[in-house]
PDB file of C-alpha atoms in Angstrom:
ATOM      1  CA  ALA A 250     -20.199 -79.024 -19.929  1.00  0.00           C
ATOM      2  CA  ASN A 251     -19.860 -75.752 -19.216  1.00  0.00           C
ATOM      3  CA  SER A 252     -17.624 -74.493 -15.958  1.00  0.00           C
ATOM      4  CA  PRO A 253     -19.625 -73.757 -12.557  1.00  0.00           C
ATOM      5  CA  LEU A 254     -19.945 -69.951 -11.956  1.00  0.00           C
ATOM      6  CA  THR A 255     -18.697 -68.936  -9.125  1.00  0.00           C
ATOM      7  CA  LEU A 256     -20.562 -66.168  -6.599  1.00  0.00           C
ATOM      8  CA  VAL A 257     -17.766 -63.694  -5.116  1.00  0.00           C
ATOM      9  CA  VAL A 258     -19.860 -61.720  -2.485  1.00  0.00           C
ATOM     10  CA  ARG A 259     -18.007 -58.543  -0.982  1.00  0.00           C
ATOM     11  CA  GLU A 260     -18.902 -56.968   2.682  1.00  0.00           C
ATOM     12  CA  ALA A 261     -18.830 -52.792   1.869  1.00  0.00           C
ATOM     13  CA  PRO A 262     -19.781 -50.353   5.029  1.00  0.00           C
ATOM     14  CA  LEU A 263     -22.479 -48.374   4.933  1.00  0.00           C
ATOM     15  CA  ARG A 264     -23.500 -45.018   5.975  1.00  0.00           C
ATOM     16  CA  ARG A 265     -26.069 -44.302   8.342  1.00  0.00           C
ATOM     17  CA  SER A 266     -28.366 -43.718   5.731  1.00  0.00           C
ATOM     18  CA  GLY A 267     -28.205 -47.370   4.510  1.00  0.00           C
ATOM     19  CA  CYS A 268     -26.156 -46.613   1.108  1.00  0.00           C
ATOM     20  CA  LYS A 269     -23.002 -47.906   0.419  1.00  0.00           C
ATOM     21  CA  ALA A 270     -20.133 -46.063   1.419  1.00  0.00           C
ATOM     22  CA  GLY A 271     -17.511 -44.980  -0.942  1.00  0.00           C
ATOM     23  CA  PRO A 272     -14.049 -43.163  -0.838  1.00  0.00           C
ATOM     24  CA  SER A 273     -13.450 -40.388   1.861  1.00  0.00           C
ATOM     25  CA  ALA A 274     -13.454 -36.796   0.835  1.00  0.00           C
ATOM     26  CA  ARG A 275      -9.473 -36.888   1.134  1.00  0.00           C
ATOM     27  CA  GLN A 276      -9.596 -39.818  -0.803  1.00  0.00           C
ATOM     28  CA  LEU A 277     -11.548 -38.252  -3.413  1.00  0.00           C
ATOM     29  CA  ALA A 278      -9.307 -35.009  -3.302  1.00  0.00           C
ATOM     30  CA  ALA A 279      -6.645 -37.173  -5.011  1.00  0.00           C
ATOM     31  CA  MET A 280      -8.363 -38.597  -7.793  1.00  0.00           C
ATOM     32  CA  SER A 281      -8.324 -37.836 -11.648  1.00  0.00           C
ATOM     33  CA  VAL A 282     -11.439 -37.041 -13.402  1.00  0.00           C
ATOM     34  CA  THR A 283     -12.094 -40.278 -14.404  1.00  0.00           C
ATOM     35  CA  GLU A 284     -11.510 -42.215 -11.178  1.00  0.00           C
ATOM     36  CA  LEU A 285     -13.902 -39.383  -9.609  1.00  0.00           C
ATOM     37  CA  ILE A 286     -16.932 -40.068 -12.341  1.00  0.00           C
ATOM     38  CA  ARG A 287     -15.820 -44.110 -11.911  1.00  0.00           C
ATOM     39  CA  SER A 288     -16.841 -42.975  -8.339  1.00  0.00           C
ATOM     40  CA  LEU A 289     -19.561 -41.209  -8.691  1.00  0.00           C
ATOM     41  CA  CYS A 290     -20.996 -43.918 -10.892  1.00  0.00           C
ATOM     42  CA  SER A 291     -20.659 -46.941  -8.341  1.00  0.00           C
ATOM     43  CA  HIS A 292     -22.188 -44.780  -5.571  1.00  0.00           C
ATOM     44  CA  PRO A 293     -25.710 -43.463  -7.396  1.00  0.00           C
ATOM     45  CA  GLN A 294     -27.171 -43.329  -3.602  1.00  0.00           C
ATOM     46  CA  ASP A 295     -24.729 -41.598  -1.512  1.00  0.00           C
ATOM     47  CA  CYS A 296     -25.357 -37.951  -1.615  1.00  0.00           C
ATOM     48  CA  ARG A 297     -22.068 -36.823   0.645  1.00  0.00           C
ATOM     49  CA  LEU A 298     -20.395 -38.796  -1.963  1.00  0.00           C
ATOM     50  CA  GLN A 299     -22.088 -37.128  -5.161  1.00  0.00           C
ATOM     51  CA  LEU A 300     -21.580 -33.479  -3.770  1.00  0.00           C
ATOM     52  CA  VAL A 301     -17.961 -33.933  -2.383  1.00  0.00           C
ATOM     53  CA  GLY A 302     -16.973 -35.402  -5.981  1.00  0.00           C
ATOM     54  CA  MET A 303     -18.623 -32.734  -7.974  1.00  0.00           C
ATOM     55  CA  SER A 304     -16.960 -30.422  -6.298  1.00  0.00           C
ATOM     56  CA  GLN A 305     -13.879 -31.774  -6.678  1.00  0.00           C
ATOM     57  CA  LEU A 306     -14.781 -31.999 -10.357  1.00  0.00           C
ATOM     58  CA  ARG A 307     -15.318 -28.447 -10.378  1.00  0.00           C
ATOM     59  CA  THR A 308     -11.948 -27.677  -8.800  1.00  0.00           C
ATOM     60  CA  LEU A 309     -10.022 -29.618 -11.269  1.00  0.00           C
ATOM     61  CA  LEU A 310     -12.067 -27.513 -14.314  1.00  0.00           C
ATOM     62  CA  GLU A 311     -11.209 -23.852 -12.529  1.00  0.00           C
ATOM     63  CA  SER A 312      -7.612 -24.435 -11.548  1.00  0.00           C
ATOM     64  CA  ALA A 313      -6.366 -25.958 -15.037  1.00  0.00           C
ATOM     65  CA  THR A 314      -4.403 -23.360 -17.231  1.00  0.00           C
ATOM     66  CA  GLY A 315      -4.940 -22.968 -21.133  1.00  0.00           C
ATOM     67  CA  GLY A 316      -2.597 -25.972 -22.145  1.00  0.00           C
ATOM     68  CA  GLU A 317      -3.921 -28.011 -19.273  1.00  0.00           C
ATOM     69  CA  GLN A 318      -8.019 -27.885 -20.043  1.00  0.00           C
ATOM     70  CA  PRO A 319      -7.839 -29.278 -23.590  1.00  0.00           C
ATOM     71  CA  PRO A 320      -7.033 -32.636 -22.493  1.00  0.00           C
ATOM     72  CA  LEU A 321      -8.797 -32.575 -19.511  1.00  0.00           C
ATOM     73  CA  LEU A 322     -12.254 -31.577 -21.446  1.00  0.00           C
ATOM     74  CA  SER A 323     -11.454 -34.747 -23.357  1.00  0.00           C
ATOM     75  CA  GLU A 324     -10.743 -36.377 -20.490  1.00  0.00           C
ATOM     76  CA  PHE A 325     -14.422 -35.367 -19.012  1.00  0.00           C
ATOM     77  CA  SER A 326     -15.752 -36.503 -22.577  1.00  0.00           C
ATOM     78  CA  ALA A 327     -13.803 -40.097 -23.154  1.00  0.00           C
ATOM     79  CA  CYS A 328     -15.116 -41.162 -19.512  1.00  0.00           C
ATOM     80  CA  GLY A 329     -18.630 -40.289 -19.998  1.00  0.00           C
ATOM     81  CA  ALA A 330     -18.916 -37.604 -17.309  1.00  0.00           C
ATOM     82  CA  LEU A 331     -22.599 -35.707 -18.660  1.00  0.00           C
ATOM     83  CA  PRO A 332     -24.704 -38.317 -17.907  1.00  0.00           C
ATOM     84  CA  VAL A 333     -23.291 -39.384 -14.606  1.00  0.00           C
ATOM     85  CA  ILE A 334     -23.982 -35.744 -13.602  1.00  0.00           C
ATOM     86  CA  ILE A 335     -27.287 -35.185 -15.177  1.00  0.00           C
ATOM     87  CA  ASN A 336     -28.272 -39.083 -13.524  1.00  0.00           C
ATOM     88  CA  ALA A 337     -27.223 -37.699 -10.221  1.00  0.00           C
ATOM     89  CA  MET A 338     -29.154 -34.538 -10.973  1.00  0.00           C
ATOM     90  CA  GLU A 339     -32.474 -37.196 -11.650  1.00  0.00           C
ATOM     91  CA  LEU A 340     -32.103 -39.528  -8.569  1.00  0.00           C
ATOM     92  CA  GLU A 341     -31.931 -36.340  -6.134  1.00  0.00           C
ATOM     93  CA  LEU A 342     -35.301 -35.253  -7.736  1.00  0.00           C
ATOM     94  CA  GLN A 343     -36.941 -38.695  -6.031  1.00  0.00           C
ATOM     95  CA  ARG A 344     -35.437 -37.650  -2.682  1.00  0.00           C
ATOM     96  CA  PRO A 345     -34.872 -34.191  -2.708  1.00  0.00           C
ATOM     97  CA  SER A 346     -33.095 -32.454  -0.277  1.00  0.00           C
ATOM     98  CA  PRO A 347     -34.539 -29.423   1.765  1.00  0.00           C
ATOM     99  CA  GLN A 348     -31.071 -27.061   0.983  1.00  0.00           C
ATOM    100  CA  GLY A 349     -30.784 -28.774  -2.668  1.00  0.00           C
ATOM    101  CA  ALA A 350     -26.766 -28.578  -2.411  1.00  0.00           C
ATOM    102  CA  LEU A 351     -26.438 -31.362  -4.905  1.00  0.00           C
ATOM    103  CA  HIS A 352     -28.417 -29.743  -7.765  1.00  0.00           C
ATOM    104  CA  ARG A 353     -26.449 -26.119  -6.881  1.00  0.00           C
ATOM    105  CA  GLU A 354     -23.446 -28.397  -6.931  1.00  0.00           C
ATOM    106  CA  ALA A 355     -23.915 -29.815 -10.157  1.00  0.00           C
ATOM    107  CA  ALA A 356     -25.251 -26.920 -12.102  1.00  0.00           C
ATOM    108  CA  LEU A 357     -22.292 -24.853 -11.258  1.00  0.00           C
ATOM    109  CA  LEU A 358     -19.851 -27.910 -12.134  1.00  0.00           C
ATOM    110  CA  LEU A 359     -21.832 -28.450 -15.693  1.00  0.00           C
ATOM    111  CA  ARG A 360     -21.980 -24.126 -16.540  1.00  0.00           C
ATOM    112  CA  THR A 361     -17.922 -24.780 -15.486  1.00  0.00           C
ATOM    113  CA  LEU A 362     -17.509 -27.014 -18.025  1.00  0.00           C
ATOM    114  CA  ALA A 363     -19.989 -25.899 -20.620  1.00  0.00           C
ATOM    115  CA  ALA A 364     -17.883 -22.193 -20.019  1.00  0.00           C
ATOM    116  CA  ARG A 365     -14.897 -23.872 -20.792  1.00  0.00           C
ATOM    117  CA  GLY A 366     -15.927 -26.036 -24.174  1.00  0.00           C
ATOM    118  CA  GLY A 367     -17.865 -25.380 -27.374  1.00  0.00           C
ATOM    119  CA  GLY A 368     -21.036 -25.494 -28.683  1.00  0.00           C
ATOM    120  CA  ALA A 369     -21.032 -29.077 -29.295  1.00  0.00           C
ATOM    121  CA  LEU A 370     -20.069 -29.733 -25.832  1.00  0.00           C
ATOM    122  CA  ARG A 371     -22.998 -27.417 -24.566  1.00  0.00           C
ATOM    123  CA  ALA A 372     -25.407 -29.567 -27.201  1.00  0.00           C
ATOM    124  CA  ASN A 373     -24.513 -32.929 -25.819  1.00  0.00           C
ATOM    125  CA  MET A 374     -25.393 -31.116 -22.302  1.00  0.00           C
ATOM    126  CA  VAL A 375     -28.785 -30.492 -23.764  1.00  0.00           C
ATOM    127  CA  ALA A 376     -28.805 -34.542 -25.712  1.00  0.00           C
ATOM    128  CA  ALA A 377     -28.128 -36.210 -22.558  1.00  0.00           C
ATOM    129  CA  GLY A 378     -30.903 -33.849 -20.373  1.00  0.00           C
ATOM    130  CA  ALA A 379     -29.610 -30.964 -18.956  1.00  0.00           C
ATOM    131  CA  LEU A 380     -32.450 -28.919 -19.665  1.00  0.00           C
ATOM    132  CA  THR A 381     -35.160 -31.091 -18.237  1.00  0.00           C
ATOM    133  CA  ALA A 382     -33.615 -32.008 -15.514  1.00  0.00           C
ATOM    134  CA  MET A 383     -32.517 -28.232 -14.335  1.00  0.00           C
ATOM    135  CA  CYS A 384     -36.303 -27.133 -15.648  1.00  0.00           C
ATOM    136  CA  THR A 385     -37.863 -30.210 -12.796  1.00  0.00           C
ATOM    137  CA  ALA A 386     -35.067 -28.911 -10.007  1.00  0.00           C
ATOM    138  CA  LEU A 387     -36.268 -25.026 -10.655  1.00  0.00           C
ATOM    139  CA  HIS A 388     -40.191 -26.674  -9.986  1.00  0.00           C
ATOM    140  CA  VAL A 389     -38.796 -28.348  -6.494  1.00  0.00           C
ATOM    141  CA  TYR A 390     -36.387 -25.962  -5.188  1.00  0.00           C
ATOM    142  CA  ARG A 391     -37.326 -22.920  -3.305  1.00  0.00           C
ATOM    143  CA  SER A 392     -33.676 -22.046  -2.347  1.00  0.00           C
ATOM    144  CA  VAL A 393     -32.574 -18.562  -4.598  1.00  0.00           C
ATOM    145  CA  ASP A 394     -28.573 -19.649  -4.256  1.00  0.00           C
ATOM    146  CA  VAL A 395     -29.646 -23.240  -6.225  1.00  0.00           C
ATOM    147  CA  ALA A 396     -32.311 -20.764  -8.344  1.00  0.00           C
ATOM    148  CA  SER A 397     -29.508 -19.002  -9.671  1.00  0.00           C
ATOM    149  CA  ALA A 398     -26.753 -21.603  -9.997  1.00  0.00           C
ATOM    150  CA  LEU A 399     -29.964 -23.678 -12.533  1.00  0.00           C
ATOM    151  CA  CYS A 400     -30.589 -20.326 -14.244  1.00  0.00           C
ATOM    152  CA  ALA A 401     -26.757 -19.312 -14.808  1.00  0.00           C
ATOM    153  CA  LEU A 402     -26.567 -22.960 -16.517  1.00  0.00           C
ATOM    154  CA  GLY A 403     -29.115 -22.041 -18.929  1.00  0.00           C
ATOM    155  CA  ALA A 404     -27.426 -19.082 -19.824  1.00  0.00           C
ATOM    156  CA  GLU A 405     -24.689 -20.309 -20.456  1.00  0.00           C
ATOM    157  CA  LEU A 406     -26.006 -23.221 -22.085  1.00  0.00           C
ATOM    158  CA  ALA A 407     -27.457 -20.720 -24.862  1.00  0.00           C
ATOM    159  CA  ALA A 408     -24.076 -18.845 -25.070  1.00  0.00           C
ATOM    160  CA  ALA A 409     -22.635 -17.604 -28.242  1.00  0.00           C
ATOM    161  CA  ARG A 410     -19.101 -18.376 -27.441  1.00  0.00           C
ATOM    162  CA  GLY A 411     -17.591 -21.620 -29.637  1.00  0.00           C
ATOM    163  CA  ALA A 412     -21.159 -22.024 -31.585  1.00  0.00           C
ATOM    164  CA  SER A 413     -22.024 -21.348 -34.838  1.00  0.00           C
ATOM    165  CA  THR A 414     -25.312 -19.253 -35.464  1.00  0.00           C
ATOM    166  CA  ALA A 415     -27.230 -22.261 -36.232  1.00  0.00           C
ATOM    167  CA  LEU A 416     -26.359 -24.585 -33.224  1.00  0.00           C
ATOM    168  CA  ARG A 417     -27.075 -21.521 -30.973  1.00  0.00           C
ATOM    169  CA  MET A 418     -30.355 -21.057 -32.530  1.00  0.00           C
ATOM    170  CA  ALA A 419     -30.904 -24.784 -31.856  1.00  0.00           C
ATOM    171  CA  LEU A 420     -29.855 -24.616 -28.205  1.00  0.00           C
ATOM    172  CA  CYS A 421     -32.158 -21.335 -27.700  1.00  0.00           C
ATOM    173  CA  LYS A 422     -35.230 -22.898 -29.383  1.00  0.00           C
ATOM    174  CA  ALA A 423     -34.728 -26.431 -27.046  1.00  0.00           C
ATOM    175  CA  LEU A 424     -34.160 -23.562 -24.143  1.00  0.00           C
ATOM    176  CA  HIS A 425     -37.835 -22.176 -24.713  1.00  0.00           C
ATOM    177  CA  ARG A 426     -39.165 -25.734 -26.101  1.00  0.00           C
ATOM    178  CA  SER A 427     -37.927 -27.084 -22.932  1.00  0.00           C
ATOM    179  CA  GLY A 428     -39.983 -24.814 -20.639  1.00  0.00           C
ATOM    180  CA  ALA A 429     -36.705 -23.593 -19.168  1.00  0.00           C
ATOM    181  CA  VAL A 430     -37.075 -19.775 -20.045  1.00  0.00           C
ATOM    182  CA  ARG A 431     -40.788 -19.922 -18.113  1.00  0.00           C
ATOM    183  CA  ALA A 432     -39.254 -21.715 -14.840  1.00  0.00           C
ATOM    184  CA  ALA A 433     -36.458 -19.100 -14.876  1.00  0.00           C
ATOM    185  CA  ILE A 434     -39.158 -16.669 -14.981  1.00  0.00           C
ATOM    186  CA  GLY A 435     -40.923 -18.295 -12.277  1.00  0.00           C
ATOM    187  CA  ALA A 436     -37.678 -17.766 -10.013  1.00  0.00           C
ATOM    188  CA  VAL A 437     -37.672 -14.715 -10.739  1.00  0.00           C
ATOM    189  CA  CYS A 438     -40.845 -13.841  -9.632  1.00  0.00           C
ATOM    190  CA  GLU A 439     -40.378 -15.725  -6.422  1.00  0.00           C
ATOM    191  CA  HIS A 440     -37.203 -14.401  -5.618  1.00  0.00           C
ATOM    192  CA  PRO A 441     -37.618 -10.572  -7.009  1.00  0.00           C
ATOM    193  CA  ARG A 442     -34.940  -9.229  -4.883  1.00  0.00           C
ATOM    194  CA  ALA A 443     -32.220 -11.438  -5.545  1.00  0.00           C
ATOM    195  CA  LEU A 444     -30.091  -9.503  -7.917  1.00  0.00           C
ATOM    196  CA  PRO A 445     -27.998 -11.882  -9.029  1.00  0.00           C
ATOM    197  CA  LEU A 446     -30.815 -14.213 -10.074  1.00  0.00           C
ATOM    198  CA  VAL A 447     -32.394 -11.693 -12.055  1.00  0.00           C
ATOM    199  CA  TYR A 448     -29.213 -10.003 -13.755  1.00  0.00           C
ATOM    200  CA  VAL A 449     -28.757 -14.042 -15.072  1.00  0.00           C
ATOM    201  CA  CYS A 450     -32.045 -14.514 -16.217  1.00  0.00           C
ATOM    202  CA  CYS A 451     -31.817 -11.288 -18.300  1.00  0.00           C
TER     203      CYS A 451
END
Protein backbone atom coordinates (compact mmCIF):
# COMPACT_ATOMS: atom_id res chain seq x y z
CA ALA A 1 0.00 0.00 0.00
CA ASN A 2 1.13 3.53 -0.68
CA SER A 3 2.26 5.48 2.35
CA PRO A 4 0.02 8.43 3.31
CA LEU A 5 0.97 11.86 2.05
CA THR A 6 1.97 14.52 4.52
CA LEU A 7 0.89 18.08 3.75
CA VAL A 8 3.10 20.74 5.30
CA VAL A 9 1.59 24.21 5.49
CA ARG A 10 3.93 27.10 6.17
CA GLU A 11 2.78 30.54 7.20
CA ALA A 12 4.42 33.40 5.35
CA PRO A 13 4.29 37.10 6.22
CA LEU A 14 2.30 39.22 3.76
CA ARG A 15 2.85 42.72 2.47
CA ARG A 16 0.07 45.29 2.54
CA SER A 17 -0.71 44.38 -1.08
CA GLY A 18 -1.53 40.83 0.08
CA CYS A 19 1.40 39.12 -1.69
CA LYS A 20 3.89 36.92 0.14
CA ALA A 21 6.77 38.92 1.55
CA GLY A 22 10.22 37.94 0.34
CA PRO A 23 13.72 38.74 1.61
CA SER A 24 14.50 42.28 2.71
CA ALA A 25 16.67 44.67 0.69
CA ARG A 26 19.55 43.99 3.09
CA GLN A 27 19.25 40.25 2.56
CA LEU A 28 19.08 40.67 -1.22
CA ALA A 29 22.26 42.77 -1.16
CA ALA A 30 24.20 39.83 0.28
CA MET A 31 22.95 37.25 -2.24
CA SER A 32 24.69 35.66 -5.20
CA VAL A 33 23.24 35.71 -8.73
CA THR A 34 21.69 32.26 -8.26
CA GLU A 35 20.14 33.22 -4.92
CA LEU A 36 18.76 36.45 -6.35
CA ILE A 37 17.19 34.70 -9.34
CA ARG A 38 15.68 32.10 -7.01
CA SER A 39 14.15 34.88 -4.91
CA LEU A 40 12.74 36.62 -7.99
CA CYS A 41 11.27 33.34 -9.17
CA SER A 42 9.74 32.55 -5.76
CA HIS A 43 8.07 35.96 -5.35
CA PRO A 44 6.83 37.00 -8.81
CA GLN A 45 4.09 39.28 -7.43
CA ASP A 46 6.30 41.18 -5.02
CA CYS A 47 7.09 44.28 -7.10
CA ARG A 48 9.41 45.77 -4.48
CA LEU A 49 11.49 42.60 -4.33
CA GLN A 50 11.59 42.34 -8.12
CA LEU A 51 12.80 45.92 -8.43
CA VAL A 52 15.47 45.67 -5.72
CA GLY A 53 16.60 42.24 -6.89
CA MET A 54 17.09 43.36 -10.49
CA SER A 55 18.97 46.44 -9.32
CA GLN A 56 21.28 44.22 -7.27
CA LEU A 57 21.85 41.90 -10.24
CA ARG A 58 22.83 44.89 -12.37
CA THR A 59 25.19 46.09 -9.65
CA LEU A 60 26.91 42.69 -9.61
CA LEU A 61 27.36 42.85 -13.39
CA GLU A 62 28.64 46.42 -13.44
CA SER A 63 31.11 45.87 -10.59
CA ALA A 64 32.61 42.68 -12.05
CA THR A 65 36.13 43.09 -13.42
CA GLY A 66 37.36 41.46 -16.61
CA GLY A 67 38.35 38.15 -15.04
CA GLU A 68 35.17 37.94 -12.99
CA GLN A 69 32.77 38.45 -15.89
CA PRO A 70 32.93 35.03 -17.66
CA PRO A 71 31.98 32.97 -14.55
CA LEU A 72 29.34 35.55 -13.65
CA LEU A 73 27.77 35.32 -17.12
CA SER A 74 27.89 31.53 -16.86
CA GLU A 75 26.04 31.73 -13.55
CA PHE A 76 23.35 33.94 -15.13
CA SER A 77 22.92 31.32 -17.85
CA ALA A 78 22.99 28.31 -15.53
CA CYS A 79 20.29 29.62 -13.20
CA GLY A 80 17.91 30.57 -16.03
CA ALA A 81 17.95 34.31 -15.41
CA LEU A 82 16.54 35.46 -18.76
CA PRO A 83 13.06 33.90 -18.56
CA VAL A 84 12.70 34.98 -14.93
CA ILE A 85 13.50 38.63 -15.76
CA ILE A 86 11.28 38.72 -18.85
CA ASN A 87 8.46 36.94 -17.01
CA ALA A 88 8.59 39.70 -14.38
CA MET A 89 8.16 42.27 -17.17
CA GLU A 90 5.17 40.38 -18.55
CA LEU A 91 3.54 40.02 -15.12
CA GLU A 92 4.01 43.73 -14.44
CA LEU A 93 2.15 44.55 -17.65
CA GLN A 94 -0.93 42.85 -16.19
CA ARG A 95 -0.99 45.46 -13.43
CA PRO A 96 1.20 48.30 -14.76
CA SER A 97 2.45 50.90 -12.32
CA PRO A 98 2.22 54.55 -13.40
CA GLN A 99 5.99 55.08 -13.29
CA GLY A 100 7.04 51.80 -14.91
CA ALA A 101 10.03 51.53 -12.56
CA LEU A 102 10.24 47.74 -12.83
CA HIS A 103 10.34 47.84 -16.64
CA ARG A 104 13.02 50.50 -16.58
CA GLU A 105 15.19 48.45 -14.20
CA ALA A 106 14.58 45.23 -16.13
CA ALA A 107 15.56 46.92 -19.39
CA LEU A 108 18.72 48.35 -17.81
CA LEU A 109 19.62 44.93 -16.42
CA LEU A 110 19.06 43.14 -19.74
CA ARG A 111 21.02 45.81 -21.60
CA THR A 112 23.94 45.49 -19.17
CA LEU A 113 23.84 41.72 -19.55
CA ALA A 114 23.67 41.97 -23.35
CA ALA A 115 26.57 44.43 -23.43
CA ARG A 116 28.80 42.00 -21.56
CA GLY A 117 27.74 38.87 -23.42
CA GLY A 118 28.14 37.83 -27.04
CA GLY A 119 25.75 37.57 -29.92
CA ALA A 120 24.46 34.18 -28.75
CA LEU A 121 23.32 35.70 -25.46
CA ARG A 122 21.47 38.48 -27.28
CA ALA A 123 19.82 35.88 -29.52
CA ASN A 124 18.71 33.99 -26.39
CA MET A 125 17.15 37.20 -25.06
CA VAL A 126 15.14 37.59 -28.25
CA ALA A 127 14.10 33.92 -28.08
CA ALA A 128 13.00 34.39 -24.46
CA GLY A 129 10.61 37.19 -25.47
CA ALA A 130 12.58 40.36 -24.69
CA LEU A 131 11.41 42.16 -27.84
CA THR A 132 7.75 41.32 -27.25
CA ALA A 133 7.92 42.59 -23.67
CA MET A 134 9.77 45.70 -24.85
CA CYS A 135 7.20 46.55 -27.55
CA THR A 136 4.24 46.06 -25.24
CA ALA A 137 5.82 48.21 -22.55
CA LEU A 138 6.55 51.02 -25.02
CA HIS A 139 2.83 51.14 -25.83
CA VAL A 140 1.82 51.11 -22.15
CA TYR A 141 4.23 53.54 -20.48
CA ARG A 142 4.58 57.22 -21.33
CA SER A 143 7.61 57.98 -19.17
CA VAL A 144 10.63 59.17 -21.15
CA ASP A 145 12.98 57.39 -18.72
CA VAL A 146 11.22 54.05 -19.27
CA ALA A 147 11.12 54.58 -23.05
CA SER A 148 14.83 55.46 -23.13
CA ALA A 149 15.80 52.33 -21.19
CA LEU A 150 13.64 50.09 -23.38
CA CYS A 151 14.93 51.60 -26.64
CA ALA A 152 18.52 51.32 -25.40
CA LEU A 153 17.89 47.62 -24.83
CA GLY A 154 16.61 47.25 -28.38
CA ALA A 155 19.69 49.02 -29.77
CA GLU A 156 21.98 46.77 -27.74
CA LEU A 157 20.26 43.61 -28.96
CA ALA A 158 21.11 44.55 -32.55
CA ALA A 159 24.72 45.52 -31.78
CA ALA A 160 27.50 44.10 -33.95
CA ARG A 161 29.85 43.31 -31.05
CA GLY A 162 30.47 39.60 -30.54
CA ALA A 163 28.06 38.50 -33.28
CA SER A 164 28.64 37.07 -36.70
CA THR A 165 27.27 38.93 -39.71
CA ALA A 166 24.52 36.34 -40.18
CA LEU A 167 23.48 36.49 -36.53
CA ARG A 168 23.39 40.27 -36.50
CA MET A 169 21.25 40.25 -39.64
CA ALA A 170 18.86 37.83 -37.93
CA LEU A 171 18.70 40.02 -34.82
CA CYS A 172 18.01 43.13 -36.90
CA LYS A 173 15.22 41.32 -38.77
CA ALA A 174 13.72 40.20 -35.46
CA LEU A 175 13.88 43.80 -34.23
CA HIS A 176 11.97 44.96 -37.30
CA ARG A 177 9.41 42.13 -37.47
CA SER A 178 8.56 42.38 -33.79
CA GLY A 179 7.41 45.96 -34.22
CA ALA A 180 10.18 47.25 -31.96
CA VAL A 181 11.41 49.77 -34.53
CA ARG A 182 7.91 51.17 -35.00
CA ALA A 183 7.39 51.33 -31.23
CA ALA A 184 10.71 53.17 -30.81
CA ILE A 185 9.77 55.70 -33.50
CA GLY A 186 6.46 56.22 -31.69
CA ALA A 187 8.36 56.96 -28.48
CA VAL A 188 10.53 59.53 -30.27
CA CYS A 189 7.44 61.20 -31.76
CA GLU A 190 5.97 61.42 -28.27
CA HIS A 191 9.18 62.83 -26.74
CA PRO A 192 10.87 64.75 -29.61
CA ARG A 193 12.95 66.90 -27.23
CA ALA A 194 14.30 64.03 -25.16
CA LEU A 195 17.76 63.98 -26.72
CA PRO A 196 19.04 60.78 -25.00
CA LEU A 197 16.02 58.89 -26.31
CA VAL A 198 16.41 60.34 -29.81
CA TYR A 199 20.12 59.47 -29.81
CA VAL A 200 19.50 55.86 -28.76
CA CYS A 201 16.79 55.36 -31.37
CA CYS A 202 18.96 56.79 -34.14
